[in-house]
PDB file of C-alpha atoms and ligand atoms in Angstrom:
ATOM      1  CA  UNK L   1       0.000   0.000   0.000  1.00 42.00           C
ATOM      2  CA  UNK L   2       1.754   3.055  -0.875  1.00 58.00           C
ATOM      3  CA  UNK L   3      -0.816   6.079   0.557  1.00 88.00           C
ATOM      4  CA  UNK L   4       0.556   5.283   4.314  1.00 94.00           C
ATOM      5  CA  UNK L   5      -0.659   7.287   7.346  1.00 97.00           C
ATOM      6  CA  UNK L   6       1.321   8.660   9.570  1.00 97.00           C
ATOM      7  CA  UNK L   7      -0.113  10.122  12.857  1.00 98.00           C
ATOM      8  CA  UNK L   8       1.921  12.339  15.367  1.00 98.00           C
ATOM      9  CA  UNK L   9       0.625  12.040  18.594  1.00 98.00           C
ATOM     10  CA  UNK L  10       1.916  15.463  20.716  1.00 98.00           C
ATOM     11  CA  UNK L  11       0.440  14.079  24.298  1.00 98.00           C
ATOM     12  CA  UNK L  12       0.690  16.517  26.870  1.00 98.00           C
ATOM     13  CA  UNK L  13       3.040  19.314  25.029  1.00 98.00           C
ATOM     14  CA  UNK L  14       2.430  22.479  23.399  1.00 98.00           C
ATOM     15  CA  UNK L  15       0.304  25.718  24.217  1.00 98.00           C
ATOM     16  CA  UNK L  16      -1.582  27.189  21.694  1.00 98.00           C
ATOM     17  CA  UNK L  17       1.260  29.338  20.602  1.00 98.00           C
ATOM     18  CA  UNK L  18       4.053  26.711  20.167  1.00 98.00           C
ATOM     19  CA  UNK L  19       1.522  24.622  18.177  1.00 98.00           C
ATOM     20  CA  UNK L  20       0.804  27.284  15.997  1.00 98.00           C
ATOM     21  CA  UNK L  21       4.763  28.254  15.608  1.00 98.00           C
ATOM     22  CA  UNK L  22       5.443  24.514  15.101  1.00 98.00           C
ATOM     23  CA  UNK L  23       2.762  24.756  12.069  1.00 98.00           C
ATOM     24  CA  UNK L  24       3.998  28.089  10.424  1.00 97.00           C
ATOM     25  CA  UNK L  25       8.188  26.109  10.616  1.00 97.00           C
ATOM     26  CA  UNK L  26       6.420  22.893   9.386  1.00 97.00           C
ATOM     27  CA  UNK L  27       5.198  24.736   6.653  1.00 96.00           C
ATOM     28  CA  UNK L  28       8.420  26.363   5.467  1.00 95.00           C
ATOM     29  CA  UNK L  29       9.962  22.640   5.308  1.00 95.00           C
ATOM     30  CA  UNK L  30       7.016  20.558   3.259  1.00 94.00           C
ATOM     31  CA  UNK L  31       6.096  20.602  -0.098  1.00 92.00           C
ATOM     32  CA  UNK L  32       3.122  19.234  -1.891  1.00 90.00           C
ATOM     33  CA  UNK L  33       5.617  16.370  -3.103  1.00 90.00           C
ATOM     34  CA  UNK L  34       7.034  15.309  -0.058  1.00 91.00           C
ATOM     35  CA  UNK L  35       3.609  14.166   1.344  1.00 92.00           C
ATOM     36  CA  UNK L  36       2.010  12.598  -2.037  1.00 89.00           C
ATOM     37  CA  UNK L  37       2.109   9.123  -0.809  1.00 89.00           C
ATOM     38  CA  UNK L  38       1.228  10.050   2.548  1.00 94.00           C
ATOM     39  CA  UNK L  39      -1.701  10.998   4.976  1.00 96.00           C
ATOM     40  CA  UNK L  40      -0.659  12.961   7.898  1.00 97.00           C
ATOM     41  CA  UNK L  41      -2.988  13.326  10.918  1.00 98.00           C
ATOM     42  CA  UNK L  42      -1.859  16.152  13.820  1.00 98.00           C
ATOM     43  CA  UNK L  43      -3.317  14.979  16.908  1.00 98.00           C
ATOM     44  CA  UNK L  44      -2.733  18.276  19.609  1.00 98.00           C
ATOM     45  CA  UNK L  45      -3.813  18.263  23.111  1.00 98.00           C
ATOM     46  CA  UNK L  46      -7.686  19.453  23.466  1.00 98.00           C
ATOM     47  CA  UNK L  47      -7.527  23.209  24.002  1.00 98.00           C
ATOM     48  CA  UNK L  48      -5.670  23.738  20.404  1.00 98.00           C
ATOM     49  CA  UNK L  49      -8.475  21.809  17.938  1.00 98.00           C
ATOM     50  CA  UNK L  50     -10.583  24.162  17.211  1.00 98.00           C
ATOM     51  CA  UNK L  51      -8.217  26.754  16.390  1.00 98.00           C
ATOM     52  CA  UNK L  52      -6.217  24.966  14.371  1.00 98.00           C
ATOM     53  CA  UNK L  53      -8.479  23.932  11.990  1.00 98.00           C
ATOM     54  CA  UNK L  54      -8.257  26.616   9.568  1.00 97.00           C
ATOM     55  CA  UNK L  55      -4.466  26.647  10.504  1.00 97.00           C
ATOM     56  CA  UNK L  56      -4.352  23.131   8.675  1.00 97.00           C
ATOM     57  CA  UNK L  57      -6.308  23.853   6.035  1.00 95.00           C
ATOM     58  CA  UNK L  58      -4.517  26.556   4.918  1.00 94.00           C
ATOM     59  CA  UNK L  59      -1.210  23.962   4.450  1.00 94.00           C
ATOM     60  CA  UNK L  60      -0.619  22.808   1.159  1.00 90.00           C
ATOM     61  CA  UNK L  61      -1.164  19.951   1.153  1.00 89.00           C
ATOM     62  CA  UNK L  62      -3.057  20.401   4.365  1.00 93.00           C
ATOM     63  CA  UNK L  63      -3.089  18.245   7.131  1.00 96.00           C
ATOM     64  CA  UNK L  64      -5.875  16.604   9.258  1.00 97.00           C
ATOM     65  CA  UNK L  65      -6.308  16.771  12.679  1.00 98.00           C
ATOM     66  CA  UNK L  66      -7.164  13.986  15.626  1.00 98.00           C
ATOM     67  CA  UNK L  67      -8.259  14.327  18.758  1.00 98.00           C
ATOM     68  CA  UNK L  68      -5.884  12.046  21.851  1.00 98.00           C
ATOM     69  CA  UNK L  69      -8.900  10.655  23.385  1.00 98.00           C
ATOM     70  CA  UNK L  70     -12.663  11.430  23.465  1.00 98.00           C
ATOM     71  CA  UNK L  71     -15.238  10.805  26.151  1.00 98.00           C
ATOM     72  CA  UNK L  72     -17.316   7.258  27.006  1.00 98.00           C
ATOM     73  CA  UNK L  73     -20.330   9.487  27.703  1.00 98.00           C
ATOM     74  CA  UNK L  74     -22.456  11.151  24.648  1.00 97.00           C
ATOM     75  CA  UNK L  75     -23.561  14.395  26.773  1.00 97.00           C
ATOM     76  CA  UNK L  76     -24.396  15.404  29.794  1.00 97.00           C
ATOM     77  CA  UNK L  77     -22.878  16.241  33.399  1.00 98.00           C
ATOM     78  CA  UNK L  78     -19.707  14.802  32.642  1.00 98.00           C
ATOM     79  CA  UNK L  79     -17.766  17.315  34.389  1.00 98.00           C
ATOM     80  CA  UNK L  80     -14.103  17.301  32.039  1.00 97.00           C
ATOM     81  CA  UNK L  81     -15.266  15.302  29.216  1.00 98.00           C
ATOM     82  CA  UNK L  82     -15.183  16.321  25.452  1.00 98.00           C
ATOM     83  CA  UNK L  83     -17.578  14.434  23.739  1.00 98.00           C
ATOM     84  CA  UNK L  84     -17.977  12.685  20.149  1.00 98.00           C
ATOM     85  CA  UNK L  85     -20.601  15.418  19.544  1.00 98.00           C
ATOM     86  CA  UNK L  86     -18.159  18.192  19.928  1.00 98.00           C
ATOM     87  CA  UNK L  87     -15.153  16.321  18.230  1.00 98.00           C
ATOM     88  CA  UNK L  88     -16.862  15.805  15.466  1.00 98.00           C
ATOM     89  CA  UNK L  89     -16.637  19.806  13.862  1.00 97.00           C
ATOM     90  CA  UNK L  90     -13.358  19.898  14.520  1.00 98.00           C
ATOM     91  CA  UNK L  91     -11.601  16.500  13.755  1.00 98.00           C
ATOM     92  CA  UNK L  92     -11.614  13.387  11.847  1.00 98.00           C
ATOM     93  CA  UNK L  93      -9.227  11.182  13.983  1.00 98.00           C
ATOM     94  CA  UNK L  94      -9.094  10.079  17.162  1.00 98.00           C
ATOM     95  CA  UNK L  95      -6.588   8.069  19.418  1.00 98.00           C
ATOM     96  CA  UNK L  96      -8.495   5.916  21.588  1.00 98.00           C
ATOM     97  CA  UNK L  97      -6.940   3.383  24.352  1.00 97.00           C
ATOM     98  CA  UNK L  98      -3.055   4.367  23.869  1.00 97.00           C
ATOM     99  CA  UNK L  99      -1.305   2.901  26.912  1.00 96.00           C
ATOM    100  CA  UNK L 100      -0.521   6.409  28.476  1.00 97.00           C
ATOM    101  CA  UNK L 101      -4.169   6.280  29.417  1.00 97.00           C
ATOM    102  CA  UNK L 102      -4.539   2.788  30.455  1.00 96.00           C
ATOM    103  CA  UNK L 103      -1.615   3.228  32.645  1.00 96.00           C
ATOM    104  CA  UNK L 104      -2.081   7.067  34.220  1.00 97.00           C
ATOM    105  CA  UNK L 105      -5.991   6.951  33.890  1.00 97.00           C
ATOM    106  CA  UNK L 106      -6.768   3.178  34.565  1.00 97.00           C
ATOM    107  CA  UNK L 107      -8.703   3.054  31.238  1.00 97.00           C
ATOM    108  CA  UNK L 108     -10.125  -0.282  30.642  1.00 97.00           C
ATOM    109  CA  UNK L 109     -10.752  -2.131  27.759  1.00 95.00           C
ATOM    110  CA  UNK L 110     -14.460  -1.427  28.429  1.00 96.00           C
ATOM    111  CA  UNK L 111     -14.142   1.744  28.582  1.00 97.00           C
ATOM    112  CA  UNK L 112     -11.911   1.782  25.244  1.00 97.00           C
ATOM    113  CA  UNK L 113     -15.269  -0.223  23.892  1.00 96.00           C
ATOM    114  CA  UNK L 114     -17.541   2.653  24.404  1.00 97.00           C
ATOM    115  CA  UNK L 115     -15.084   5.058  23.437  1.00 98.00           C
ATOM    116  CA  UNK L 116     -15.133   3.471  20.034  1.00 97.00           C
ATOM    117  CA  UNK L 117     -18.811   3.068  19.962  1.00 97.00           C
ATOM    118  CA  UNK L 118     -19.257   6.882  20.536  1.00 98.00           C
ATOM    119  CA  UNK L 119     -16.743   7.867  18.114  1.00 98.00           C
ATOM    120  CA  UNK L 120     -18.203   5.513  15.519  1.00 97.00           C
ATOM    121  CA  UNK L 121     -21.708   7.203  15.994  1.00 98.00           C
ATOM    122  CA  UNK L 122     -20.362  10.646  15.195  1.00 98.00           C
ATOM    123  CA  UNK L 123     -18.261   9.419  11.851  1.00 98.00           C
ATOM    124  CA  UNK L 124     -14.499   9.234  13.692  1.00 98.00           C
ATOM    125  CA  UNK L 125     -12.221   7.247  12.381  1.00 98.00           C
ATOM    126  CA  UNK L 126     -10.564   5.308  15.153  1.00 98.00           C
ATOM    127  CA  UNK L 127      -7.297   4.628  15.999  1.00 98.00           C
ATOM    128  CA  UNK L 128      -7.401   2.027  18.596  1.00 98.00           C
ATOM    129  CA  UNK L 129      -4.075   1.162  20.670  1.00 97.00           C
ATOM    130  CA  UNK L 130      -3.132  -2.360  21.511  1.00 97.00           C
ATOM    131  CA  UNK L 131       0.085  -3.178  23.838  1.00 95.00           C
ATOM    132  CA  UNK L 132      -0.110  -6.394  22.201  1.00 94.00           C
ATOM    133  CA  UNK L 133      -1.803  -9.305  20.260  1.00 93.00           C
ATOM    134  CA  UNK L 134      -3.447 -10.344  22.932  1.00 93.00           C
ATOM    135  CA  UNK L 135      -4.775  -6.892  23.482  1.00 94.00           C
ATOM    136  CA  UNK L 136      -9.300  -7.127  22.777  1.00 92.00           C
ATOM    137  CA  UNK L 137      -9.794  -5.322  20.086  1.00 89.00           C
ATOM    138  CA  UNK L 138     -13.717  -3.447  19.161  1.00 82.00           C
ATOM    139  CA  UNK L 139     -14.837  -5.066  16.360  1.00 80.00           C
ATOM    140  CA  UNK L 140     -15.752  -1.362  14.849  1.00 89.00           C
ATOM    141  CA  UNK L 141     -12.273  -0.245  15.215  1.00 95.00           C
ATOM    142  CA  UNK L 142     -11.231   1.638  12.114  1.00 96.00           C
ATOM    143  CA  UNK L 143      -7.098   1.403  12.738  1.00 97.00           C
ATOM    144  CA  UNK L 144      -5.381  -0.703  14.992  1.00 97.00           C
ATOM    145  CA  UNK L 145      -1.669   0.937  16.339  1.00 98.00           C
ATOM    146  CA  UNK L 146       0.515  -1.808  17.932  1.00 97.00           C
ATOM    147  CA  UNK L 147       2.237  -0.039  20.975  1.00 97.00           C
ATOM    148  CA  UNK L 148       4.354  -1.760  23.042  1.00 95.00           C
ATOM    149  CA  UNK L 149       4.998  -0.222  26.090  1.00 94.00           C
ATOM    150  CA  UNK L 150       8.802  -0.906  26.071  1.00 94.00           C
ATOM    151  CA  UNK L 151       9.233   1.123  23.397  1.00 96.00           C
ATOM    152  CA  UNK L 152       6.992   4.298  23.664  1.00 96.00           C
ATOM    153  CA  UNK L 153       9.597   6.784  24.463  1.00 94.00           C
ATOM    154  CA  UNK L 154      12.683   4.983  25.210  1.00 96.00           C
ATOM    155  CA  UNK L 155      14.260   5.006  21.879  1.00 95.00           C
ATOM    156  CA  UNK L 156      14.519   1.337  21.535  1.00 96.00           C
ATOM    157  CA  UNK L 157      11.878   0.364  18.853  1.00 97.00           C
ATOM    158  CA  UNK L 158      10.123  -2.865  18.764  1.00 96.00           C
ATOM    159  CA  UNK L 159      11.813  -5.044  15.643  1.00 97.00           C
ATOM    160  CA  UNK L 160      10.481  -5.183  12.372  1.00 96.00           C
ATOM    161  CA  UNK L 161      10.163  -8.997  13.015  1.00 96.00           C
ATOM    162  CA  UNK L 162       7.650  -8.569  16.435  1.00 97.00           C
ATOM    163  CA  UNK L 163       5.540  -6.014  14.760  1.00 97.00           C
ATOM    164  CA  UNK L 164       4.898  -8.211  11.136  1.00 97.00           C
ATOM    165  CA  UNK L 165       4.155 -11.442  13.843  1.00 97.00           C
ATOM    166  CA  UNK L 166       1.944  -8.995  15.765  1.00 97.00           C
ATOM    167  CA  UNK L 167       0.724  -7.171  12.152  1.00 97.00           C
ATOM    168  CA  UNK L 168      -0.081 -11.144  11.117  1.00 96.00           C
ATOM    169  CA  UNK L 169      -2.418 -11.739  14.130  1.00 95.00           C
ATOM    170  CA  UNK L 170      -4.606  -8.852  13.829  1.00 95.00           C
ATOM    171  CA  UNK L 171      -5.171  -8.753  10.147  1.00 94.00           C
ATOM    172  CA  UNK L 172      -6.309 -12.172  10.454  1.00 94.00           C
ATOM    173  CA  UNK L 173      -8.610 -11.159  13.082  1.00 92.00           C
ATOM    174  CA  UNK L 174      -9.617  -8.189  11.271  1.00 93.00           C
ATOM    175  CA  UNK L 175      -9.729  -8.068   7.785  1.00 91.00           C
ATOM    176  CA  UNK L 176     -10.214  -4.627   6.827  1.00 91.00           C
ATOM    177  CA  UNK L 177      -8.602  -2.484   9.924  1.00 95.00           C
ATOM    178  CA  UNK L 178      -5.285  -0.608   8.845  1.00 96.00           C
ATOM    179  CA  UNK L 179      -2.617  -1.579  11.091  1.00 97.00           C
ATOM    180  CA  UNK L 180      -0.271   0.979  12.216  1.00 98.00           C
ATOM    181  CA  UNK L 181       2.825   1.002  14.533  1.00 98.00           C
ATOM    182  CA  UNK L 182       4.138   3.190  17.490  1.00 97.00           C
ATOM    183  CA  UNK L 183       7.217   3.338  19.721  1.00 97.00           C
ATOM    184  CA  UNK L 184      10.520   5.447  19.372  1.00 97.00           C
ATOM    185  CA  UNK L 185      10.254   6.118  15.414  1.00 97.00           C
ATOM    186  CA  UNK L 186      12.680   8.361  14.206  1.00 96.00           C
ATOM    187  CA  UNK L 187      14.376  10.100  11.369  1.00 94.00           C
ATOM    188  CA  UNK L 188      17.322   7.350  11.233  1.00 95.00           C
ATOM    189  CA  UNK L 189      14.550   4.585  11.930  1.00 96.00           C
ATOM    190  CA  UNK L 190      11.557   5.198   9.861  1.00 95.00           C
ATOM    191  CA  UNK L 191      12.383   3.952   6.446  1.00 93.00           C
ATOM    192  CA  UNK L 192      13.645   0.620   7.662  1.00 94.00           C
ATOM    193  CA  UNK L 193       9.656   0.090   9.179  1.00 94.00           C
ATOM    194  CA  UNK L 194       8.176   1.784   5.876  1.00 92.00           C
ATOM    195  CA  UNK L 195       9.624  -0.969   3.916  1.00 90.00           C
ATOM    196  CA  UNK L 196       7.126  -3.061   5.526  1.00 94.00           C
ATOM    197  CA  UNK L 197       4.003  -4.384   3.365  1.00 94.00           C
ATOM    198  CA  UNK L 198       1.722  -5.457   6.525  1.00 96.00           C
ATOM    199  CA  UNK L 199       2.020  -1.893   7.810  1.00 96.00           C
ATOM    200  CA  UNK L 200      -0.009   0.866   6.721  1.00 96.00           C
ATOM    201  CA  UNK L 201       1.582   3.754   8.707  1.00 96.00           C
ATOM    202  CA  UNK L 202       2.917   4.674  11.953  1.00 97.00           C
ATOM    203  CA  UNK L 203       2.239   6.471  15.083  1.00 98.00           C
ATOM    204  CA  UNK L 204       4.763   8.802  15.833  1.00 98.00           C
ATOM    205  CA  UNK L 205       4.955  10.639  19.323  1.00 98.00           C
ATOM    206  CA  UNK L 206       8.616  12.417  20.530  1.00 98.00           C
ATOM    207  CA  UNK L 207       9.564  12.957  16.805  1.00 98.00           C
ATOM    208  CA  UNK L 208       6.750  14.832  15.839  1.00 98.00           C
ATOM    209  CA  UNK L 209       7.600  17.438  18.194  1.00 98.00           C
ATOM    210  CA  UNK L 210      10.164  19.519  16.995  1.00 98.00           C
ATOM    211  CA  UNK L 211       8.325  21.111  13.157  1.00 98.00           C
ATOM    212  CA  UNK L 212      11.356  20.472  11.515  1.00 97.00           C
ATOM    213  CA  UNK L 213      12.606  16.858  12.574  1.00 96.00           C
ATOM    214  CA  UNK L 214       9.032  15.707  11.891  1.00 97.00           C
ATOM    215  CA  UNK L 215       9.534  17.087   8.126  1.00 96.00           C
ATOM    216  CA  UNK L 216      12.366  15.525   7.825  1.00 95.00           C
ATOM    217  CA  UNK L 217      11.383  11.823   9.426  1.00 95.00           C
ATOM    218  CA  UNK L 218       8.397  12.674   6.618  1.00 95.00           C
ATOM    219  CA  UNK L 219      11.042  13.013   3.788  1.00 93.00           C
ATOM    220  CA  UNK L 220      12.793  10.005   4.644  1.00 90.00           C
ATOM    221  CA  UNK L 221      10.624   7.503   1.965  1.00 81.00           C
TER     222      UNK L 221
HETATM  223  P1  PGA T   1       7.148   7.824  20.946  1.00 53.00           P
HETATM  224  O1  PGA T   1       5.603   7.688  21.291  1.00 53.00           O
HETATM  225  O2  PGA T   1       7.244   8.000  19.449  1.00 53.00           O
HETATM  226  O3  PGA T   1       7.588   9.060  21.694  1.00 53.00           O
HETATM  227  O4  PGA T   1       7.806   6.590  21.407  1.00 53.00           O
HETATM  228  C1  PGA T   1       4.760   6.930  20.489  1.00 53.00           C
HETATM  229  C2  PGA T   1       3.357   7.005  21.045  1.00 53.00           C
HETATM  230  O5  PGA T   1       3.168   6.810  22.241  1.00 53.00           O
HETATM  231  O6  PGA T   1       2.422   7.333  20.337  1.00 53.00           O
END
């Protein structure tokens, strides 16, 4: 599959200003060409969405933008939540079940199953995280992103070997999600996993920090 998606994942970083200064330098370094075989999906903390959306529009090509998590709950007084409902005008990702919320929020995988259910109703595509194979999956889930723990963040990547055994499993399973993977990719790393025919993109969290590092990592295929 050569259109691969690429998501970068900025967790808990950025104020509205450095997001928008990131944009304006990721700009300057991307040209139409560079992402032609590629979708790329900005996923900023909550507070930035909605005014970014024109920001990424205005890219050429422009980008689209996720949402990290969304709420269980459709409406209602759920005191902190952001809904499906509200997601919806400004995004057309979203992230649900990565491993930072498992471990720091005690998400379950219930709660990751009516996570996707909401989304679903208000026309997200998912991106549901799995630490591993043995990880239940919603049957509705649009993309699947293998995550080991081990190697979110700790610059030691799972091997291409582990994630085509783990790619293997799941597409068996599920015949028509896009499998993704995410854990310490990098500029030096990321062609070696885009050679990969059982993966359709990659998640990509500390690299997609910095505007021009994450142009370059995009340049690198
Ligand atoms: P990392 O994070 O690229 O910083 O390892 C990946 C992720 O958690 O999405």
């Amino acid at each position: 599959m050569n259109n691969k998606l690429i998501v970068a994942n900025w967790k808990s970083h950025k104020t509205i200003e450095e997001g928008a200064s990131w944009l304006e330098k990721f700009a300057q370094e991307i040209s139409p060409n560079d992402l032609s075989d590629k979708t790329v999906v900005l996923c900023p903390a909550f507070q930035a969405l909605a005014i970014y959306v024109p920001l990424v529009m205005a890219l050429k090509p422009p980008l689209l933008l996720g949402a990290q998590d969304v709420s269980a709950f459709e409406e209602g007084a759920y005191t902190g939540e952001v809904s499906a409902k509200m997601l919806q005008e400004l995004v057309d990702y979203v992230i649900i079940g990565h491993s930072e919320r498992r471990t720091y929020m005690h998400e379950t995988d219930i709660d990751v199953a009516h996570k996707v259910v909401m989304a679903k109703k208000y026309e997200l595509t998912t991106i549901v995280c799995i630490q591993s194979e043995h990880t239940p999956v919603a049957h509705n889930a649009d993309i699947i992103a293998y995550e080991p723990p081990a190697a979110i963040g700790t610059g030691h990547p799972a091997t291409l070997d582990d994630i085509e055994s783990v790619a293997k499993v799941i597409k068996r399973k599920h015949p028509h999600v896009k499998f993704l993977y995410g854990g310490s990719i990098s500029e030096e790393n990321i062609a070696h996993f885009m050679k990969s025919s059982l993966l359709d993109g990659l998640l990509v969290g500390g690299a997609s920090l910095e505007a021009q590092q994450f142009a370059s990592l995009l340049k690198q295929w």
